[in-house]
mmCIF file of C-alpha atoms in Angstrom:
data_model
loop_
_atom_site.group_PDB
_atom_site.id
_atom_site.type_symbol
_atom_site.label_atom_id
_atom_site.label_comp_id
_atom_site.label_asym_id
_atom_site.label_seq_id
_atom_site.Cartn_x
_atom_site.Cartn_y
_atom_site.Cartn_z
ATOM 1 C CA MET X 13 17.701 -12.269 -12.321
ATOM 2 C CA LYS X 14 14.327 -13.019 -13.942
ATOM 3 C CA TYR X 15 12.920 -14.203 -10.607
ATOM 4 C CA THR X 16 13.944 -11.114 -8.608
ATOM 5 C CA TYR X 17 10.579 -9.328 -8.469
ATOM 6 C CA LEU X 18 8.695 -12.605 -8.019
ATOM 7 C CA LEU X 19 10.887 -13.579 -5.057
ATOM 8 C CA ILE X 20 10.403 -10.155 -3.446
ATOM 9 C CA ASN X 21 6.637 -10.745 -3.581
ATOM 10 C CA ILE X 22 6.882 -14.293 -2.269
ATOM 11 C CA PHE X 23 9.131 -13.452 0.686
ATOM 12 C CA SER X 24 6.924 -10.466 1.580
ATOM 13 C CA PHE X 25 3.881 -12.744 1.673
ATOM 14 C CA ILE X 26 4.997 -16.133 2.931
ATOM 15 C CA VAL X 27 5.780 -15.362 6.591
ATOM 16 C CA PRO X 28 2.526 -13.431 7.269
ATOM 17 C CA PHE X 29 0.601 -16.179 5.463
ATOM 18 C CA LEU X 30 2.119 -18.961 7.587
ATOM 19 C CA PHE X 31 1.612 -17.032 10.825
ATOM 20 C CA SER X 32 -2.021 -16.425 9.874
ATOM 21 C CA PHE X 33 -2.708 -19.896 11.287
ATOM 22 C CA TYR X 34 -0.948 -19.284 14.608
ATOM 23 C CA PRO X 35 -3.706 -19.707 17.250
ATOM 24 C CA LYS X 36 -3.123 -16.394 19.040
ATOM 25 C CA ILE X 37 -3.312 -14.539 15.714
ATOM 26 C CA SER X 38 -5.769 -16.594 13.621
ATOM 27 C CA PHE X 39 -5.836 -14.100 10.780
ATOM 28 C CA TYR X 40 -7.244 -16.832 8.541
ATOM 29 C CA LYS X 41 -10.550 -16.325 10.365
ATOM 30 C CA LYS X 42 -10.587 -12.780 8.941
ATOM 31 C CA TRP X 43 -10.201 -13.867 5.326
ATOM 32 C CA ARG X 44 -13.946 -13.441 4.756
ATOM 33 C CA ALA X 45 -13.453 -9.708 5.285
ATOM 34 C CA TYR X 46 -9.918 -9.403 3.925
ATOM 35 C CA PHE X 47 -10.149 -10.967 0.468
ATOM 36 C CA PRO X 48 -13.063 -8.874 -0.885
ATOM 37 C CA ALA X 49 -11.306 -5.763 0.445
ATOM 38 C CA MET X 50 -8.050 -6.734 -1.205
ATOM 39 C CA LEU X 51 -9.703 -7.562 -4.555
ATOM 40 C CA ILE X 52 -11.474 -4.191 -4.722
ATOM 41 C CA SER X 53 -8.326 -2.289 -3.772
ATOM 42 C CA ALA X 54 -6.136 -4.330 -6.125
ATOM 43 C CA THR X 55 -8.505 -3.654 -9.040
ATOM 44 C CA ILE X 56 -8.336 0.116 -8.446
ATOM 45 C CA PHE X 57 -4.555 0.189 -8.095
ATOM 46 C CA ILE X 58 -3.907 -2.123 -11.042
ATOM 47 C CA ILE X 59 -5.992 0.164 -13.291
ATOM 48 C CA TRP X 60 -4.039 3.146 -11.900
ATOM 49 C CA ASP X 61 -0.780 1.253 -12.561
ATOM 50 C CA ILE X 62 -1.737 0.317 -16.124
ATOM 51 C CA TYR X 63 -2.538 3.954 -16.913
ATOM 52 C CA PHE X 64 0.647 5.335 -15.339
ATOM 53 C CA THR X 65 2.799 2.746 -17.109
ATOM 54 C CA LYS X 66 1.179 3.653 -20.426
ATOM 55 C CA MET X 67 1.877 7.345 -19.727
ATOM 56 C CA GLY X 68 5.534 6.642 -18.940
ATOM 57 C CA VAL X 69 5.373 7.621 -15.270
ATOM 58 C CA TRP X 70 7.338 4.436 -14.594
ATOM 59 C CA HIS X 71 8.323 1.254 -16.393
ATOM 60 C CA PHE X 72 9.730 -2.147 -15.484
ATOM 61 C CA ASN X 73 13.175 -3.563 -16.078
ATOM 62 C CA PRO X 74 12.735 -6.698 -18.252
ATOM 63 C CA ASP X 75 15.852 -8.244 -16.706
ATOM 64 C CA TYR X 76 14.044 -8.737 -13.372
ATOM 65 C CA VAL X 77 10.664 -10.110 -14.484
ATOM 66 C CA LEU X 78 9.510 -13.358 -16.060
ATOM 67 C CA GLY X 79 8.104 -11.698 -19.165
ATOM 68 C CA ILE X 80 4.437 -12.551 -18.533
ATOM 69 C CA TYR X 81 2.318 -9.408 -18.939
ATOM 70 C CA PHE X 82 -1.203 -8.366 -17.976
ATOM 71 C CA PHE X 83 -1.989 -5.519 -20.365
ATOM 72 C CA ASN X 84 1.302 -3.597 -19.972
ATOM 73 C CA LEU X 85 2.099 -4.795 -16.437
ATOM 74 C CA PRO X 86 4.416 -7.695 -15.623
ATOM 75 C CA LEU X 87 2.755 -10.495 -13.676
ATOM 76 C CA GLU X 88 4.912 -9.627 -10.674
ATOM 77 C CA GLU X 89 3.487 -6.100 -10.521
ATOM 78 C CA VAL X 90 -0.042 -7.516 -10.384
ATOM 79 C CA LEU X 91 1.041 -9.899 -7.611
ATOM 80 C CA PHE X 92 2.462 -6.921 -5.706
ATOM 81 C CA PHE X 93 -1.090 -5.672 -5.066
ATOM 82 C CA LEU X 94 -2.029 -9.083 -3.674
ATOM 83 C CA CYS X 95 1.044 -9.933 -1.600
ATOM 84 C CA ILE X 96 2.005 -6.601 -0.037
ATOM 85 C CA PRO X 97 -1.487 -5.662 1.228
ATOM 86 C CA TYR X 98 -1.801 -9.117 2.783
ATOM 87 C CA ALA X 99 1.363 -8.581 4.814
ATOM 88 C CA CYS X 100 0.266 -5.081 5.827
ATOM 89 C CA VAL X 101 -3.308 -5.900 6.844
ATOM 90 C CA PHE X 102 -1.956 -8.959 8.689
ATOM 91 C CA THR X 103 0.291 -6.575 10.663
ATOM 92 C CA TYR X 104 -2.694 -4.280 11.307
ATOM 93 C CA HIS X 105 -4.653 -7.275 12.601
ATOM 94 C CA CYS X 106 -1.791 -8.394 14.863
ATOM 95 C CA LEU X 107 -1.433 -4.958 16.442
ATOM 96 C CA SER X 108 -5.205 -4.711 16.823
ATOM 97 C CA ILE X 109 -4.975 -7.564 19.327
ATOM 98 C CA TYR X 110 -3.440 -5.034 21.711
ATOM 99 C CA PRO X 111 -6.160 -2.379 22.299
ATOM 100 C CA LYS X 112 -3.755 0.037 24.034
ATOM 101 C CA ILE X 113 -1.949 0.617 20.736
ATOM 102 C CA LYS X 114 -3.652 3.842 19.692
ATOM 103 C CA LEU X 115 -3.241 7.606 19.710
ATOM 104 C CA SER X 116 -5.293 10.085 21.686
ATOM 105 C CA ALA X 117 -8.154 11.640 19.730
ATOM 106 C CA SER X 118 -6.561 15.098 19.816
ATOM 107 C CA LEU X 119 -3.188 13.824 18.571
ATOM 108 C CA GLU X 120 -4.825 11.802 15.813
ATOM 109 C CA ASN X 121 -6.885 14.836 14.767
ATOM 110 C CA GLY X 122 -3.774 17.006 14.611
ATOM 111 C CA ILE X 123 -1.788 14.471 12.593
ATOM 112 C CA THR X 124 -4.651 13.970 10.147
ATOM 113 C CA VAL X 125 -5.108 17.704 9.563
ATOM 114 C CA LEU X 126 -1.366 18.235 9.049
ATOM 115 C CA ILE X 127 -1.075 15.330 6.599
ATOM 116 C CA ILE X 128 -4.081 16.526 4.588
ATOM 117 C CA LEU X 129 -2.783 20.112 4.444
ATOM 118 C CA PHE X 130 0.668 18.921 3.377
ATOM 119 C CA LEU X 131 -0.786 16.660 0.675
ATOM 120 C CA VAL X 132 -3.174 19.247 -0.742
ATOM 121 C CA LEU X 133 -0.639 22.087 -0.810
ATOM 122 C CA THR X 134 2.085 19.911 -2.330
ATOM 123 C CA ALA X 135 -0.320 18.645 -4.989
ATOM 124 C CA ILE X 136 -1.460 22.179 -5.876
ATOM 125 C CA PHE X 137 2.116 23.371 -6.376
ATOM 126 C CA ASN X 138 3.042 20.276 -8.418
ATOM 127 C CA LEU X 139 0.055 19.707 -10.680
ATOM 128 C CA SER X 140 2.392 19.171 -13.652
ATOM 129 C CA ARG X 141 4.040 16.211 -11.893
ATOM 130 C CA ILE X 142 1.449 13.504 -12.353
ATOM 131 C CA TYR X 143 2.789 10.965 -9.831
ATOM 132 C CA THR X 144 3.027 13.626 -7.129
ATOM 133 C CA SER X 145 -0.311 15.303 -7.788
ATOM 134 C CA VAL X 146 -2.446 12.186 -8.332
ATOM 135 C CA THR X 147 -0.959 10.328 -5.360
ATOM 136 C CA PHE X 148 -1.241 13.242 -2.952
ATOM 137 C CA ILE X 149 -4.773 14.187 -4.045
ATOM 138 C CA SER X 150 -5.894 10.538 -3.863
ATOM 139 C CA LEU X 151 -4.554 10.072 -0.339
ATOM 140 C CA SER X 152 -5.980 13.388 0.863
ATOM 141 C CA VAL X 153 -9.436 12.475 -0.491
ATOM 142 C CA LEU X 154 -9.198 9.040 1.143
ATOM 143 C CA LEU X 155 -8.172 10.540 4.492
ATOM 144 C CA ILE X 156 -10.948 13.142 4.360
ATOM 145 C CA THR X 157 -13.488 10.448 3.512
ATOM 146 C CA THR X 158 -12.265 8.123 6.273
ATOM 147 C CA LYS X 159 -12.029 10.798 8.957
ATOM 148 C CA TYR X 160 -14.810 13.269 8.272
ATOM 149 C CA PHE X 161 -17.435 11.482 6.185
ATOM 150 C CA LEU X 162 -17.217 7.929 7.498
ATOM 151 C CA GLN X 163 -15.929 9.098 10.917
ATOM 152 C CA ARG X 164 -13.763 6.049 11.487
ATOM 153 C CA GLU X 165 -12.076 6.000 14.893
ATOM 154 C CA TRP X 166 -9.138 3.725 14.091
ATOM 155 C CA LEU X 167 -6.979 6.211 12.145
ATOM 156 C CA GLY X 168 -4.691 6.698 15.145
ATOM 157 C CA LYS X 169 -4.021 2.962 15.235
ATOM 158 C CA PHE X 170 -3.496 2.975 11.471
ATOM 159 C CA TYR X 171 -0.804 5.665 11.764
ATOM 160 C CA ILE X 172 1.074 3.563 14.341
ATOM 161 C CA VAL X 173 0.801 0.457 12.153
ATOM 162 C CA TYR X 174 2.027 2.329 9.090
ATOM 163 C CA LEU X 175 4.964 3.682 11.076
ATOM 164 C CA VAL X 176 5.857 0.073 11.988
ATOM 165 C CA LEU X 177 5.478 -0.933 8.333
ATOM 166 C CA LEU X 178 7.914 1.731 7.145
ATOM 167 C CA LEU X 179 10.931 -0.460 7.926
ATOM 168 C CA PRO X 180 9.850 -3.418 5.730
ATOM 169 C CA PHE X 181 8.596 -0.817 3.252
ATOM 170 C CA LEU X 182 12.099 0.643 2.970
ATOM 171 C CA ILE X 183 13.528 -2.831 2.427
ATOM 172 C CA VAL X 184 11.017 -3.971 -0.221
ATOM 173 C CA ASN X 185 10.776 -0.653 -2.046
ATOM 174 C CA GLY X 186 14.502 -0.198 -1.743
ATOM 175 C CA LEU X 187 15.054 -3.466 -3.599
ATOM 176 C CA LEU X 188 12.498 -2.549 -6.260
ATOM 177 C CA THR X 189 14.127 0.838 -6.842
ATOM 178 C CA GLY X 190 17.662 -0.505 -7.033
ATOM 179 C CA THR X 191 19.145 -0.769 -3.535
ATOM 180 C CA GLY X 192 21.610 -3.652 -3.617
ATOM 181 C CA LEU X 193 20.914 -4.424 -7.282
ATOM 182 C CA PRO X 194 22.879 -3.433 -10.386
ATOM 183 C CA GLU X 195 19.750 -1.731 -11.779
ATOM 184 C CA PRO X 196 16.280 -0.923 -10.408
ATOM 185 C CA VAL X 197 13.340 -3.251 -10.997
ATOM 186 C CA VAL X 198 10.930 -0.309 -11.300
ATOM 187 C CA ILE X 199 12.308 2.704 -13.162
ATOM 188 C CA TYR X 200 10.663 6.080 -12.473
ATOM 189 C CA ASN X 201 10.417 9.076 -14.762
ATOM 190 C CA ASN X 202 11.716 11.869 -12.521
ATOM 191 C CA LEU X 203 9.883 14.497 -14.573
ATOM 192 C CA GLU X 204 6.665 13.154 -13.031
ATOM 193 C CA ASN X 205 7.774 13.248 -9.380
ATOM 194 C CA LEU X 206 9.508 15.644 -7.007
ATOM 195 C CA GLY X 207 12.917 14.103 -7.622
ATOM 196 C CA LEU X 208 13.393 13.531 -3.888
ATOM 197 C CA ARG X 209 14.625 10.101 -2.828
ATOM 198 C CA ILE X 210 14.797 8.183 0.437
ATOM 199 C CA PHE X 211 17.920 6.242 -0.469
ATOM 200 C CA THR X 212 16.713 4.982 -3.883
ATOM 201 C CA ILE X 213 12.970 5.297 -3.117
ATOM 202 C CA PRO X 214 10.945 8.187 -4.583
ATOM 203 C CA PHE X 215 9.459 10.327 -1.804
ATOM 204 C CA GLU X 216 5.963 9.850 -3.268
ATOM 205 C CA ASP X 217 6.128 6.093 -2.666
ATOM 206 C CA VAL X 218 5.656 6.669 1.079
ATOM 207 C CA PHE X 219 2.253 8.236 0.404
ATOM 208 C CA TYR X 220 1.354 5.882 -2.433
ATOM 209 C CA GLY X 221 1.944 3.020 -0.004
ATOM 210 C CA MET X 222 -0.133 4.748 2.679
ATOM 211 C CA CYS X 223 -2.979 5.197 0.193
ATOM 212 C CA LEU X 224 -2.822 1.521 -0.818
ATOM 213 C CA ILE X 225 -2.836 0.205 2.739
ATOM 214 C CA LEU X 226 -5.405 2.701 4.052
ATOM 215 C CA LEU X 227 -7.855 1.686 1.316
ATOM 216 C CA ASN X 228 -7.303 -1.984 2.155
ATOM 217 C CA VAL X 229 -7.838 -1.354 5.876
ATOM 218 C CA LEU X 230 -10.912 0.807 5.277
ATOM 219 C CA LEU X 231 -12.548 -1.872 3.132
ATOM 220 C CA TYR X 232 -11.388 -4.656 5.464
ATOM 221 C CA GLU X 233 -12.903 -2.930 8.487
ATOM 222 C CA TRP X 234 -16.165 -2.393 6.594
ATOM 223 C CA PHE X 235 -16.438 -6.022 5.450
ATOM 224 C CA GLU X 236 -15.599 -7.106 9.006
ATOM 225 C CA THR X 237 -18.765 -5.395 10.257
ATOM 226 C CA GLN X 238 -20.992 -7.073 7.664
ATOM 227 C CA PRO X 239 -22.940 -10.194 8.710
ATOM 228 C CA ALA X 240 -21.700 -13.452 7.247
ATOM 229 C CA THR X 241 -23.843 -14.874 4.461
ATOM 230 C CA LYS X 242 -24.888 -18.510 4.685
#
């Protein structure tokens, strides 16, 4: 039981890590860009996580963790922000090998506008629910920055990749929120979210996950364009 969360992290990470050395993928050659991106993103989300845990937005079931804590976070929660982004950016890299995997500019524009409007309006009407409001505002700001200020052209590809990632997302997050387990690993305070669930997964987690992966991809793509230092 104590190894549950740790094993979820390990199994999420190990297959993408091993396939990173497969010649046709060679994701290990992208580590120069990936690891700085991941460390920056992980730092931001770990600080966010520490604050939300302190505020009681969620807490962690001691039966499923080793009992090693970083501030108020179990070690496994810190590892989550290292293991899960690796698997997701690895998937993004794999699908990037196929340049035809993208959306038309008009479709991508429409999807982006709709997502931003949905996020902003939902956040405005749920300002008292901190998980909902902070997550939706954060993702909307990140999307606006990526699309309109930085004018990145890969958002259409990102949407396709995230759609592909939703299946493993449902499996991993389902386990963490109690699917197939006697009790959840991560326990949410429903006063701070909409109370809507996808099976056992809070609805907000879909957008929290999108925010996490989009930030990783944005930073990864930026570091990828920077010249290597000798």
